[in-house]
Structure formats: structure tokens, C-alpha cells
Amino acid sequence: MAFSLPSLPYDYAALEPHVDATTMNIHHTKHHQTYVNNLNAALDKFPELKSVGIVDLNKAVNTDKIPADIKTVVRNNGGGHYNHSFFWKIMTNPSNTNGPMGDLKAAIEADFGSVDEMKTKFNAAAAGRFGSGWAWLGVDEAGKLHIESTPNQDNPLMSHLPDTKPLFPVLGLDVWEHAYYLKYQNRRPEYIAAFWNVVNWEQAAENFKAGKEHKVLLDGAPAPKM
Amino acid sequence: MIFARAAAAARESGLAPAMTRAFTSVKLPDLPYHPGALEPYISGAIMELHHGKHHAAYVANFNKAMEQQLEAEHKNDVAKIIALQSAIKFNGGGHVNHDIFWTNLIPHKDYEPPSGELKTLIEAQWKSLDNFQSVFSAQTAAVQGSGWGWLGYNKASGKLEIQTLSNQDPLSVTGLVPLLGIDVWEHAYYLQYKNVRPDYLKAIWNVVNWKNVGERLEAAKK
């Protein structure tokens, strides 16, 4: 079964004024769609991989589970498909955001000192990622929260990449220029600051809960094992 | 502009003049044309931001990193020197690349196709300018994330080569001499072309300054 573009959980204009409707539209219907199309085209050559599932595909990046022929395409487009599917869900209409609560809040305070200190570290990782990439808040196998940034469409699921710390993603922010250029141009730090207005903390809490159980959510269900 | 502080610090610490080093900061060059002069192929809005914000930031950040490196050298803080290397590479590369880029472009009304030695080498390798542009565009469109497409001169073989690089890695890391660079960071085209990088790559050939590319080739052959 081929991968497909998931629907957004909200209208293109729902994240205004923090992320503009035109960007959401192009980001979803053009950029994310292209990752899906490219991934499907690559897997047409190795159809047995189509049933692996996007999470396990990402986990298999840089292993011999992925044929050499398509390893770069899968890393870039399988990464892109997971990352953007994750990203749409981690954002929500600004009126719905309340800040972290419960277990996630406690963990943030334990591991960073405070929510503000976590945000400062996250913002630095996002602003400091040179070129294209993502910033992540994730939980490691031992249940501790970490912040890291990854280049291009890499993500913390790709545990076999030498420079990536493996994490179960809790929060992620796209800092490719296409994610913010129409509204913010070169002012990436402004976009990063605005992101906190649209974070879906309920989804983040669910991601954290699943991560502590060593599971990765997609479409609200734990990913099937490879 | 020599950093007088470095010299003063050296004198104060009693170091011999031979052990000090000054750093000459880099400067943002002026655009050789009006920001709007490359329309309709590259918008004035893009040129203003690209030059006045992006390139300006590489210049400022490179100078800052080099200044910090100088301070770290005086303190013998090797860990700090090492920590500064990626900022020096990113921003130094950004400056070098864009410094070349502005000269590689020219308003369409002044466009001239390649001539002389450059034309000969392009045709020897790629049969025609059209074919060269197709091949270059295809390779450059395929750059993942941010990067550049380059036409470079190989001094050893005397041949031209197409090479793509990530982020702001300068062509010099490959040993090739840069002749023509095309920026495919999204900031180079997004306001006008959105996600359609291939359209930008088709359009930009209308404003390539082949005379400048030829001059760079001549200089490389000396």
C-alpha cells in the first residue's frame, strides 16, 4: 500500500498570524506531497518495503534493511514524510494551546530547570541549525528529555546515523527556509518565537507518554513492528 | 581594518610582535547593479534580501567568529578555537560564495553568451550551451536541502567540471577553481518561485554574466 499525504487537522489559516495560510498550503500540498510522491516512486522498485510503515522505515535508515539503490531517496523523502506528518499534528490553532501540563511539564522542569529554559535551549538549537533541518525535543530510552537539531530531513528516529542522538520525538520544528520565508524572510528567530503560540501540548504529552513506553505514535496509533 | 585591540593586547602581555596576528575583516561588496536589474528572472525583493540581509549576515558573523578566534588564540583556549571552526566555515563560505555570485549575474539587457576559450571548453564537454545548462540545472535541482551548483575549472586536467556542494561549503574544498555558482538555498528563489526550484534554474540562465565567467577562467589558467 502506497504512502499518502495526511490531511491537516485544521484549515490552512488556522495557525495565523504565527504561520501564514499560504505557507501552510504550499508546505502541505507541494513540499510534503513531493516527499510522499518521491518515496512511493522509490519503493515501487522494492514493493515489499511498502508494508514496513513509515516509522520503521525511518528507523532503518543507514542500515542494510534499505537497498543501496534507494537509501538516499528513502532518507530524504521517508524522513520528509515522517517529519511533516509529525509536524502538522504538533501544531494547532493558537486558542487551543495551554502550555505543557502534568508528566511532560514535570519532566521538562526536571531535565531543563523550567519550561522557559527548555524553550531557550530549543530556540538556540533551531536558530543554530545551519542550512536546512529540524529542531527536536525528544525523550531517550532512559526517559530523559533532550534537545537536538538534525540536518535536512534527518530525525531522531534514525538511530543508525552516527551524528544523530536517538530520541522518541515529543516536539519538532521545521527550520527549512520554505517553512517560514514567505512571512519571516531571513528572520528565523522570529518564526521560532512565534512557533510556541501554536504548539499542540496535548499531542506533545501523548508523544511523551508513548516515548516513555518506547513507542512512536503516528495517526494516534503505535507503529507496527518491522 | 586591523583590529588594534589585538596589537594592544600583545604589547600588554609582553609577547614579541612576531607572535601576534591581526585579522583584516571582510566587507559586504556592493551589488554591481540595481537590485531590480535582474527582473523578471530574479525579483528585486529577493536581491535586496539576499544581498542586504543574508550576505550581510555572513559577513558580520564571519568577522565576529574571526575576532573571537583571535581572542581565543591570545588566551591559548584551544577548545574555543575548535568550537569556532564551524561558524568560520559556514559564514566564511557564505561570504566567499556570494561574493562570486553577484559578479556571475548581469541584467538581461547586457546578456552575452559564452565566447572564446570558455565557449570552446563548454562545447568540448557538453556539445552545446543548451545541453550544459540542462545538465547543470538537473544536478543543481537535485541538491538536498541548502547548497550550490558550480561550474569549476580543474587546473590539473584543464577541463571544466560541474559540482554541487551543501550549505555554504566553498568550491575550493574540492580543489576546483570557481567560475560560476548558482545558489539553491530556498532564500535565493522562494519569494518568487516557491517550491518550484527548476523554474528558477531555467530562468537564471537569462542573467548569467558569461563575460565574468570567462574572466575567471582566464585568471585560473595563469
CSV table of C-alpha atoms in Angstrom, one decimal:
chain,number,residue,atom,x,y,z
A,1,MET,CA,0.0,0.0,0.0
A,2,ALA,CA,1.5,3.3,-1.0
A,3,PHE,CA,2.1,6.2,1.4
A,4,SER,CA,-0.3,9.1,1.2
A,5,LEU,CA,-0.4,12.7,2.2
A,6,PRO,CA,-2.3,13.0,5.5
A,7,SER,CA,-4.9,15.8,5.8
A,8,LEU,CA,-4.2,18.7,8.1
A,9,PRO,CA,-6.1,18.6,11.4
A,10,TYR,CA,-7.1,22.2,10.8
A,11,ASP,CA,-7.6,24.8,8.0
A,12,TYR,CA,-4.6,26.3,6.2
A,13,ALA,CA,-5.4,29.7,8.0
A,14,ALA,CA,-5.8,28.1,11.5
A,15,LEU,CA,-2.2,29.0,12.6
A,16,GLU,CA,-2.4,32.6,11.6
A,17,PRO,CA,-0.9,35.0,12.4
A,18,HIS,CA,2.0,32.9,13.5
A,19,VAL,CA,2.3,30.7,10.5
A,20,ASP,CA,0.6,32.1,7.4
A,21,ALA,CA,-2.0,30.3,5.4
A,22,THR,CA,-0.1,30.5,2.1
A,23,THR,CA,2.9,28.8,3.7
A,24,MET,CA,0.8,26.1,5.2
A,25,ASN,CA,-0.8,25.5,1.9
A,26,ILE,CA,2.4,25.3,-0.1
A,27,HIS,CA,4.2,23.4,2.6
A,28,HIS,CA,1.5,20.8,2.8
A,29,THR,CA,0.3,20.4,-0.8
A,30,LYS,CA,3.6,20.9,-2.5
A,31,HIS,CA,6.6,20.1,-0.3
A,32,HIS,CA,5.1,17.3,1.8
A,33,GLN,CA,3.3,15.9,-1.3
A,34,THR,CA,6.6,15.7,-3.1
A,35,TYR,CA,8.2,13.7,-0.3
A,36,VAL,CA,5.3,11.3,-0.5
A,37,ASN,CA,5.5,11.0,-4.3
A,38,ASN,CA,9.3,10.5,-4.3
A,39,LEU,CA,9.1,7.9,-1.5
A,40,ASN,CA,6.4,5.9,-3.3
A,41,ALA,CA,8.3,6.1,-6.6
A,42,ALA,CA,11.4,4.7,-4.9
A,43,LEU,CA,9.5,1.9,-3.1
A,44,ASP,CA,7.9,0.9,-6.4
A,45,LYS,CA,11.3,-0.7,-7.1
A,46,PHE,CA,11.1,-2.6,-3.8
A,47,PRO,CA,7.4,-3.1,-3.1
A,48,GLU,CA,8.0,-5.4,-0.1
A,49,LEU,CA,9.1,-2.3,1.8
A,50,LYS,CA,5.7,-0.6,1.3
A,51,SER,CA,4.2,-2.6,4.2
A,52,VAL,CA,7.0,-1.7,6.6
A,53,GLY,CA,5.4,1.5,7.8
A,54,ILE,CA,6.9,5.0,7.9
A,55,VAL,CA,8.3,4.8,11.4
A,56,ASP,CA,10.2,1.6,10.9
A,57,LEU,CA,11.4,2.8,7.5
A,58,ASN,CA,12.9,5.8,9.3
A,59,LYS,CA,14.4,3.6,12.0
A,60,ALA,CA,16.0,1.5,9.2
A,61,VAL,CA,17.8,4.5,7.6
A,62,ASN,CA,21.5,3.8,7.2
A,63,THR,CA,21.1,0.1,7.7
A,64,ASP,CA,21.2,-2.7,5.1
A,65,LYS,CA,17.4,-3.2,5.5
A,66,ILE,CA,17.1,-0.4,2.9
A,67,PRO,CA,18.6,-1.3,-0.5
A,68,ALA,CA,21.7,0.8,-1.6
A,69,ASP,CA,19.8,1.9,-4.7
A,70,ILE,CA,17.3,3.9,-2.7
A,71,LYS,CA,19.0,4.6,0.6
A,72,THR,CA,19.4,8.3,-0.1
A,73,VAL,CA,15.9,8.8,-1.5
A,74,VAL,CA,14.4,7.0,1.5
A,75,ARG,CA,16.5,9.0,4.0
A,76,ASN,CA,15.4,12.3,2.4
A,77,ASN,CA,11.8,11.5,1.4
A,78,GLY,CA,10.9,8.9,4.1
A,79,GLY,CA,12.4,11.4,6.6
A,80,GLY,CA,10.5,14.2,5.0
A,81,HIS,CA,7.2,12.3,5.1
A,82,TYR,CA,7.5,11.3,8.7
A,83,ASN,CA,8.7,14.7,9.8
A,84,HIS,CA,5.9,16.6,8.2
A,85,SER,CA,3.2,14.2,9.3
A,86,PHE,CA,4.5,14.6,12.8
A,87,PHE,CA,4.8,18.4,12.4
A,88,TRP,CA,1.2,19.1,11.3
A,89,LYS,CA,-0.1,17.3,14.4
A,90,ILE,CA,2.3,19.0,16.8
A,91,MET,CA,0.7,22.4,15.9
A,92,THR,CA,-2.8,23.6,16.5
A,93,ASN,CA,-5.0,26.7,16.5
A,94,PRO,CA,-3.4,29.3,18.9
A,95,SER,CA,-6.6,29.4,21.1
A,96,ASN,CA,-6.1,25.7,21.9
A,97,THR,CA,-2.6,26.0,23.4
A,98,ASN,CA,-2.2,25.9,27.2
A,99,GLY,CA,1.5,25.1,27.7
A,100,PRO,CA,2.8,21.8,29.0
A,101,MET,CA,1.0,20.1,31.8
A,102,GLY,CA,1.2,17.0,34.0
A,103,ASP,CA,4.0,14.5,33.4
A,104,LEU,CA,5.5,16.4,30.5
A,105,LYS,CA,5.7,19.6,32.4
A,106,ALA,CA,7.3,17.8,35.4
A,107,ALA,CA,9.8,16.1,33.1
A,108,ILE,CA,10.7,19.4,31.4
A,109,GLU,CA,11.3,21.1,34.7
A,110,ALA,CA,13.4,18.1,36.0
A,111,ASP,CA,15.5,17.9,32.9
A,112,PHE,CA,15.9,21.7,32.0
A,113,GLY,CA,15.0,23.6,35.2
A,114,SER,CA,12.0,25.2,33.8
A,115,VAL,CA,9.8,25.4,30.7
A,116,ASP,CA,11.4,28.7,29.8
A,117,GLU,CA,14.9,27.2,30.0
A,118,MET,CA,13.8,24.4,27.8
A,119,LYS,CA,12.4,26.9,25.2
A,120,THR,CA,15.7,28.9,25.3
A,121,LYS,CA,17.7,25.7,24.5
A,122,PHE,CA,15.2,24.7,21.8
A,123,ASN,CA,15.3,28.1,20.2
A,124,ALA,CA,19.1,28.1,20.2
A,125,ALA,CA,19.1,24.6,18.5
A,126,ALA,CA,16.6,25.8,15.9
A,127,ALA,CA,18.3,29.1,15.2
A,128,GLY,CA,21.7,27.4,15.2
A,129,ARG,CA,20.9,24.7,12.6
A,130,PHE,CA,22.9,25.9,9.6
A,131,GLY,CA,21.2,25.4,6.3
A,132,SER,CA,18.1,23.2,6.2
A,133,GLY,CA,16.9,21.0,9.1
A,134,TRP,CA,14.8,20.5,12.2
A,135,ALA,CA,14.9,21.1,15.9
A,136,TRP,CA,13.6,18.4,18.3
A,137,LEU,CA,12.6,17.9,21.8
A,138,GLY,CA,12.6,14.1,22.5
A,139,VAL,CA,12.9,11.5,25.1
A,140,ASP,CA,15.7,8.9,25.2
A,141,GLU,CA,15.5,5.3,26.1
A,142,ALA,CA,16.1,6.1,29.8
A,143,GLY,CA,13.1,8.5,29.9
A,144,LYS,CA,15.2,11.7,29.9
A,145,LEU,CA,14.4,14.7,27.7
A,146,HIS,CA,16.9,16.1,25.3
A,147,ILE,CA,17.0,18.8,22.6
A,148,GLU,CA,18.8,18.3,19.3
A,149,SER,CA,18.8,19.6,15.7
A,150,THR,CA,19.2,17.4,12.6
A,151,PRO,CA,20.2,18.4,9.1
A,152,ASN,CA,17.9,18.2,6.0
A,153,GLN,CA,15.1,15.6,6.6
A,154,ASP,CA,17.0,13.5,9.2
A,155,ASN,CA,15.2,12.9,12.5
A,156,PRO,CA,15.9,11.3,15.9
A,157,LEU,CA,14.2,8.0,14.8
A,158,MET,CA,17.2,7.5,12.6
A,159,SER,CA,19.3,5.9,15.3
A,160,HIS,CA,21.8,4.4,12.9
A,161,LEU,CA,23.1,7.8,11.8
A,162,PRO,CA,26.4,8.5,13.5
A,163,ASP,CA,25.7,12.1,14.3
A,164,THR,CA,22.1,11.7,15.5
A,165,LYS,CA,21.2,11.1,19.1
A,166,PRO,CA,18.3,8.6,19.0
A,167,LEU,CA,15.2,10.0,20.7
A,168,PHE,CA,11.4,9.5,20.6
A,169,PRO,CA,10.2,12.8,19.3
A,170,VAL,CA,8.0,14.9,21.5
A,171,LEU,CA,8.1,18.3,19.7
A,172,GLY,CA,9.7,19.2,16.4
A,173,LEU,CA,10.1,22.4,14.4
A,174,ASP,CA,10.9,22.7,10.7
A,175,VAL,CA,13.6,25.3,10.0
A,176,TRP,CA,13.9,24.8,6.3
A,177,GLU,CA,13.5,28.2,4.8
A,178,HIS,CA,10.3,27.1,3.0
A,179,ALA,CA,8.7,26.7,6.4
A,180,TYR,CA,8.9,30.5,7.2
A,181,TYR,CA,10.4,32.5,4.3
A,182,LEU,CA,7.2,34.0,2.8
A,183,LYS,CA,6.2,35.6,6.2
A,184,TYR,CA,9.5,35.9,8.1
A,185,GLN,CA,12.1,36.1,5.3
A,186,ASN,CA,15.6,35.9,6.8
A,187,ARG,CA,14.2,36.4,10.4
A,188,ARG,CA,14.2,32.8,11.5
A,189,PRO,CA,14.4,33.7,15.3
A,190,GLU,CA,11.1,35.5,14.9
A,191,TYR,CA,9.5,32.4,13.4
A,192,ILE,CA,10.9,30.2,16.1
A,193,ALA,CA,9.5,32.5,18.8
A,194,ALA,CA,6.1,32.5,17.1
A,195,PHE,CA,6.0,28.7,17.0
A,196,TRP,CA,5.4,28.5,20.7
A,197,ASN,CA,2.0,30.1,20.1
A,198,VAL,CA,0.8,27.2,18.1
A,199,VAL,CA,2.3,24.2,19.9
A,200,ASN,CA,-0.3,21.4,20.5
A,201,TRP,CA,0.7,20.5,24.0
A,202,GLU,CA,-1.9,17.7,24.2
A,203,GLN,CA,-0.2,16.0,21.3
A,204,ALA,CA,3.2,16.6,22.8
A,205,ALA,CA,2.0,15.0,26.0
A,206,GLU,CA,0.8,11.9,24.0
A,207,ASN,CA,4.1,11.8,22.2
A,208,PHE,CA,6.0,11.9,25.5
A,209,LYS,CA,3.8,9.2,27.1
A,210,ALA,CA,4.4,6.9,24.1
A,211,GLY,CA,8.1,7.7,24.0
A,212,LYS,CA,8.5,6.7,27.6
A,213,GLU,CA,7.0,3.3,26.6
A,214,HIS,CA,9.5,3.2,23.7
A,215,LYS,CA,6.7,3.7,21.2
A,216,VAL,CA,6.3,6.1,18.3
A,217,LEU,CA,2.8,7.5,17.5
A,218,LEU,CA,1.5,8.2,14.1
A,219,ASP,CA,-2.1,8.7,13.3
A,220,GLY,CA,-2.8,8.2,17.0
A,221,ALA,CA,-1.8,4.5,17.0
A,222,PRO,CA,1.5,2.8,18.0
A,223,ALA,CA,3.6,2.0,14.9
A,224,PRO,CA,3.5,-1.7,13.8
A,225,LYS,CA,6.8,-3.6,14.5
A,226,MET,CA,9.1,-4.3,11.5
B,1,MET,CA,40.7,47.4,9.1
B,2,ILE,CA,43.2,46.0,11.5
B,3,PHE,CA,42.0,45.1,15.0
B,4,ALA,CA,44.1,47.5,17.1
B,5,ARG,CA,43.0,45.6,20.2
B,6,ALA,CA,44.9,42.5,19.2
B,7,ALA,CA,48.1,44.5,18.8
B,8,ALA,CA,47.5,46.3,22.1
B,9,ALA,CA,46.9,43.1,23.9
B,10,ALA,CA,50.1,41.6,22.5
B,11,ARG,CA,52.1,44.6,23.7
B,12,GLU,CA,50.5,44.4,27.2
B,13,SER,CA,51.2,40.7,27.6
B,14,GLY,CA,54.8,41.3,26.6
B,15,LEU,CA,54.6,39.0,23.5
B,16,ALA,CA,57.0,39.7,20.7
B,17,PRO,CA,55.4,41.3,17.7
B,18,ALA,CA,56.1,38.2,15.6
B,19,MET,CA,53.8,36.2,17.8
B,20,THR,CA,50.8,38.4,17.3
B,21,ARG,CA,48.4,38.2,14.4
B,22,ALA,CA,45.9,40.8,13.2
B,23,PHE,CA,42.7,40.0,11.3
B,24,THR,CA,41.5,42.0,8.4
B,25,SER,CA,37.8,41.9,8.4
B,26,VAL,CA,35.8,41.2,5.3
B,27,LYS,CA,33.3,43.6,3.8
B,28,LEU,CA,30.0,43.3,2.1
B,29,PRO,CA,30.6,44.2,-1.5
B,30,ASP,CA,28.2,46.4,-3.4
B,31,LEU,CA,25.9,44.8,-5.9
B,32,PRO,CA,27.3,45.6,-9.4
B,33,TYR,CA,23.7,46.6,-10.5
B,34,HIS,CA,20.4,47.8,-9.0
B,35,PRO,CA,18.6,45.1,-7.0
B,36,GLY,CA,15.7,45.2,-9.5
B,37,ALA,CA,18.0,44.9,-12.6
B,38,LEU,CA,17.7,41.1,-12.9
B,39,GLU,CA,13.9,41.3,-13.2
B,40,PRO,CA,11.8,39.4,-14.3
B,41,TYR,CA,14.2,36.5,-13.8
B,42,ILE,CA,15.1,37.3,-10.2
B,43,SER,CA,12.9,39.7,-8.3
B,44,GLY,CA,14.2,42.9,-6.7
B,45,ALA,CA,12.8,41.8,-3.4
B,46,ILE,CA,14.9,38.7,-3.4
B,47,MET,CA,18.0,40.5,-4.5
B,48,GLU,CA,17.6,43.1,-1.7
B,49,LEU,CA,17.1,40.5,1.0
B,50,HIS,CA,19.7,38.1,-0.4
B,51,HIS,CA,22.4,40.8,-0.5
B,52,GLY,CA,21.4,43.2,2.2
B,53,LYS,CA,20.4,40.6,4.8
B,54,HIS,CA,21.7,37.1,4.1
B,55,HIS,CA,25.1,38.0,2.6
B,56,ALA,CA,25.5,40.9,5.2
B,57,ALA,CA,24.9,38.4,8.0
B,58,TYR,CA,27.6,36.0,6.7
B,59,VAL,CA,30.0,39.0,6.6
B,60,ALA,CA,29.1,40.1,10.2
B,61,ASN,CA,29.1,36.6,11.6
B,62,PHE,CA,32.4,35.7,9.9
B,63,ASN,CA,34.1,38.8,11.2
B,64,LYS,CA,32.7,38.1,14.7
B,65,ALA,CA,33.9,34.5,14.7
B,66,MET,CA,37.3,35.5,13.5
B,67,GLU,CA,37.6,38.1,16.2
B,68,GLN,CA,36.6,35.5,18.8
B,69,GLN,CA,39.2,33.2,17.4
B,70,LEU,CA,41.8,35.8,17.8
B,71,GLU,CA,40.9,36.3,21.4
B,72,ALA,CA,40.9,32.6,22.0
B,73,GLU,CA,44.4,32.4,20.4
B,74,HIS,CA,45.7,35.0,22.8
B,75,LYS,CA,44.2,33.1,25.7
B,76,ASN,CA,45.5,29.8,24.3
B,77,ASP,CA,42.0,28.5,24.5
B,78,VAL,CA,42.2,25.6,22.1
B,79,ALA,CA,38.8,24.2,22.9
B,80,LYS,CA,37.3,27.6,22.0
B,81,ILE,CA,39.3,27.8,18.8
B,82,ILE,CA,38.0,24.4,17.7
B,83,ALA,CA,34.4,25.3,18.7
B,84,LEU,CA,34.5,28.4,16.4
B,85,GLN,CA,35.5,26.4,13.3
B,86,SER,CA,32.0,25.6,12.1
B,87,ALA,CA,30.9,29.2,12.3
B,88,ILE,CA,34.0,30.3,10.4
B,89,LYS,CA,33.3,27.7,7.7
B,90,PHE,CA,29.6,28.5,7.4
B,91,ASN,CA,29.9,32.2,7.4
B,92,GLY,CA,33.3,32.4,5.6
B,93,GLY,CA,31.9,30.1,2.9
B,94,GLY,CA,28.8,32.2,2.7
B,95,HIS,CA,30.8,35.3,2.1
B,96,VAL,CA,33.1,33.8,-0.5
B,97,ASN,CA,30.2,32.2,-2.4
B,98,HIS,CA,28.0,35.2,-2.5
B,99,ASP,CA,30.9,37.5,-3.4
B,100,ILE,CA,31.4,35.4,-6.5
B,101,PHE,CA,27.6,35.0,-7.2
B,102,TRP,CA,26.8,38.8,-7.6
B,103,THR,CA,29.5,39.1,-10.2
B,104,ASN,CA,28.3,36.0,-12.0
B,105,LEU,CA,25.0,37.7,-12.8
B,106,ILE,CA,24.1,40.6,-15.1
B,107,PRO,CA,21.0,42.4,-16.2
B,108,HIS,CA,19.4,40.6,-19.2
B,109,LYS,CA,19.8,43.6,-21.5
B,110,ASP,CA,23.5,43.2,-21.2
B,111,TYR,CA,23.5,39.4,-21.6
B,112,GLU,CA,26.1,37.8,-23.9
B,113,PRO,CA,26.6,34.1,-24.5
B,114,PRO,CA,30.0,32.5,-23.8
B,115,SER,CA,32.8,33.2,-26.2
B,116,GLY,CA,36.4,32.3,-26.8
B,117,GLU,CA,38.1,29.7,-24.7
B,118,LEU,CA,35.1,29.4,-22.4
B,119,LYS,CA,32.8,28.6,-25.3
B,120,THR,CA,35.3,26.1,-26.7
B,121,LEU,CA,35.6,24.3,-23.4
B,122,ILE,CA,31.9,24.2,-22.8
B,123,GLU,CA,31.2,22.8,-26.2
B,124,ALA,CA,34.0,20.3,-26.0
B,125,GLN,CA,32.5,18.9,-22.8
B,126,TRP,CA,28.7,19.3,-23.3
B,127,LYS,CA,28.3,19.7,-27.1
B,128,SER,CA,26.3,23.0,-26.6
B,129,LEU,CA,25.5,25.7,-24.2
B,130,ASP,CA,21.9,24.4,-24.0
B,131,ASN,CA,23.0,21.0,-23.1
B,132,PHE,CA,25.4,22.3,-20.5
B,133,GLN,CA,22.6,24.3,-18.9
B,134,SER,CA,20.3,21.3,-18.9
B,135,VAL,CA,22.8,19.1,-17.2
B,136,PHE,CA,23.9,21.8,-14.7
B,137,SER,CA,20.2,22.6,-13.9
B,138,ALA,CA,19.3,18.9,-13.3
B,139,GLN,CA,22.3,18.3,-11.0
B,140,THR,CA,21.7,21.5,-9.1
B,141,ALA,CA,17.9,21.0,-8.7
B,142,ALA,CA,18.8,17.7,-7.1
B,143,VAL,CA,20.7,19.3,-4.2
B,144,GLN,CA,19.1,18.1,-1.0
B,145,GLY,CA,18.3,21.0,1.4
B,146,SER,CA,20.6,24.0,1.0
B,147,GLY,CA,23.5,24.3,-1.3
B,148,TRP,CA,25.1,25.4,-4.6
B,149,GLY,CA,25.7,24.3,-8.1
B,150,TRP,CA,29.1,25.2,-9.5
B,151,LEU,CA,31.0,25.3,-12.8
B,152,GLY,CA,34.6,24.9,-11.8
B,153,TYR,CA,37.9,24.7,-13.6
B,154,ASN,CA,40.2,21.8,-12.9
B,155,LYS,CA,43.8,23.1,-13.2
B,156,ALA,CA,45.3,19.6,-13.4
B,157,SER,CA,43.1,18.4,-16.3
B,158,GLY,CA,42.5,21.7,-17.9
B,159,LYS,CA,38.8,20.8,-18.0
B,160,LEU,CA,35.6,22.3,-16.8
B,161,GLU,CA,33.5,20.3,-14.2
B,162,ILE,CA,30.1,20.7,-12.7
B,163,GLN,CA,30.0,20.1,-8.9
B,164,THR,CA,27.3,20.6,-6.3
B,165,LEU,CA,28.0,21.3,-2.7
B,166,SER,CA,26.0,21.5,0.6
B,167,ASN,CA,25.3,24.5,2.7
B,168,GLN,CA,28.0,27.2,2.2
B,169,ASP,CA,30.9,24.8,1.5
B,170,PRO,CA,33.1,26.7,-0.9
B,171,LEU,CA,34.1,25.1,-4.2
B,172,SER,CA,37.7,25.5,-3.1
B,173,VAL,CA,37.3,22.4,-0.8
B,174,THR,CA,37.2,20.3,-4.0
B,175,GLY,CA,40.4,21.8,-5.5
B,176,LEU,CA,38.4,23.3,-8.4
B,177,VAL,CA,38.5,27.0,-9.2
B,178,PRO,CA,35.0,28.5,-9.0
B,179,LEU,CA,33.9,30.1,-12.3
B,180,LEU,CA,30.1,30.2,-11.9
B,181,GLY,CA,27.9,29.5,-8.9
B,182,ILE,CA,24.2,29.2,-8.6
B,183,ASP,CA,22.7,29.5,-5.1
B,184,VAL,CA,19.8,27.0,-4.5
B,185,TRP,CA,19.2,27.8,-0.8
B,186,GLU,CA,15.5,28.5,-0.7
B,187,HIS,CA,16.1,32.1,0.2
B,188,ALA,CA,17.6,32.5,-3.3
B,189,TYR,CA,14.3,31.9,-5.0
B,190,TYR,CA,11.4,31.2,-2.7
B,191,LEU,CA,9.6,34.5,-2.7
B,192,GLN,CA,9.2,34.3,-6.5
B,193,TYR,CA,9.3,30.6,-7.4
B,194,LYS,CA,8.1,29.0,-4.2
B,195,ASN,CA,8.9,25.3,-4.2
B,196,VAL,CA,9.5,25.2,-8.0
B,197,ARG,CA,13.3,25.3,-7.9
B,198,PRO,CA,13.5,24.0,-11.5
B,199,ASP,CA,11.7,27.1,-12.8
B,200,TYR,CA,14.3,29.3,-11.0
B,201,LEU,CA,17.1,27.3,-12.5
B,202,LYS,CA,15.6,27.7,-16.0
B,203,ALA,CA,15.1,31.5,-15.6
B,204,ILE,CA,18.6,32.3,-14.1
B,205,TRP,CA,20.4,31.4,-17.3
B,206,ASN,CA,18.9,34.7,-18.8
B,207,VAL,CA,21.0,36.7,-16.4
B,208,VAL,CA,24.3,34.8,-16.2
B,209,ASN,CA,27.3,37.0,-16.9
B,210,TRP,CA,29.4,34.8,-19.1
B,211,LYS,CA,32.0,37.6,-19.6
B,212,ASN,CA,32.7,37.4,-15.9
B,213,VAL,CA,32.8,33.6,-16.0
B,214,GLY,CA,35.3,33.9,-18.9
B,215,GLU,CA,37.4,36.3,-16.9
B,216,ARG,CA,37.5,33.9,-14.0
B,217,LEU,CA,38.6,31.1,-16.4
B,218,GLU,CA,41.4,33.3,-17.8
B,219,ALA,CA,42.6,34.1,-14.3
B,220,ALA,CA,42.5,30.5,-13.3
B,221,LYS,CA,44.7,29.4,-16.2
B,222,LYS,CA,47.5,31.8,-15.3
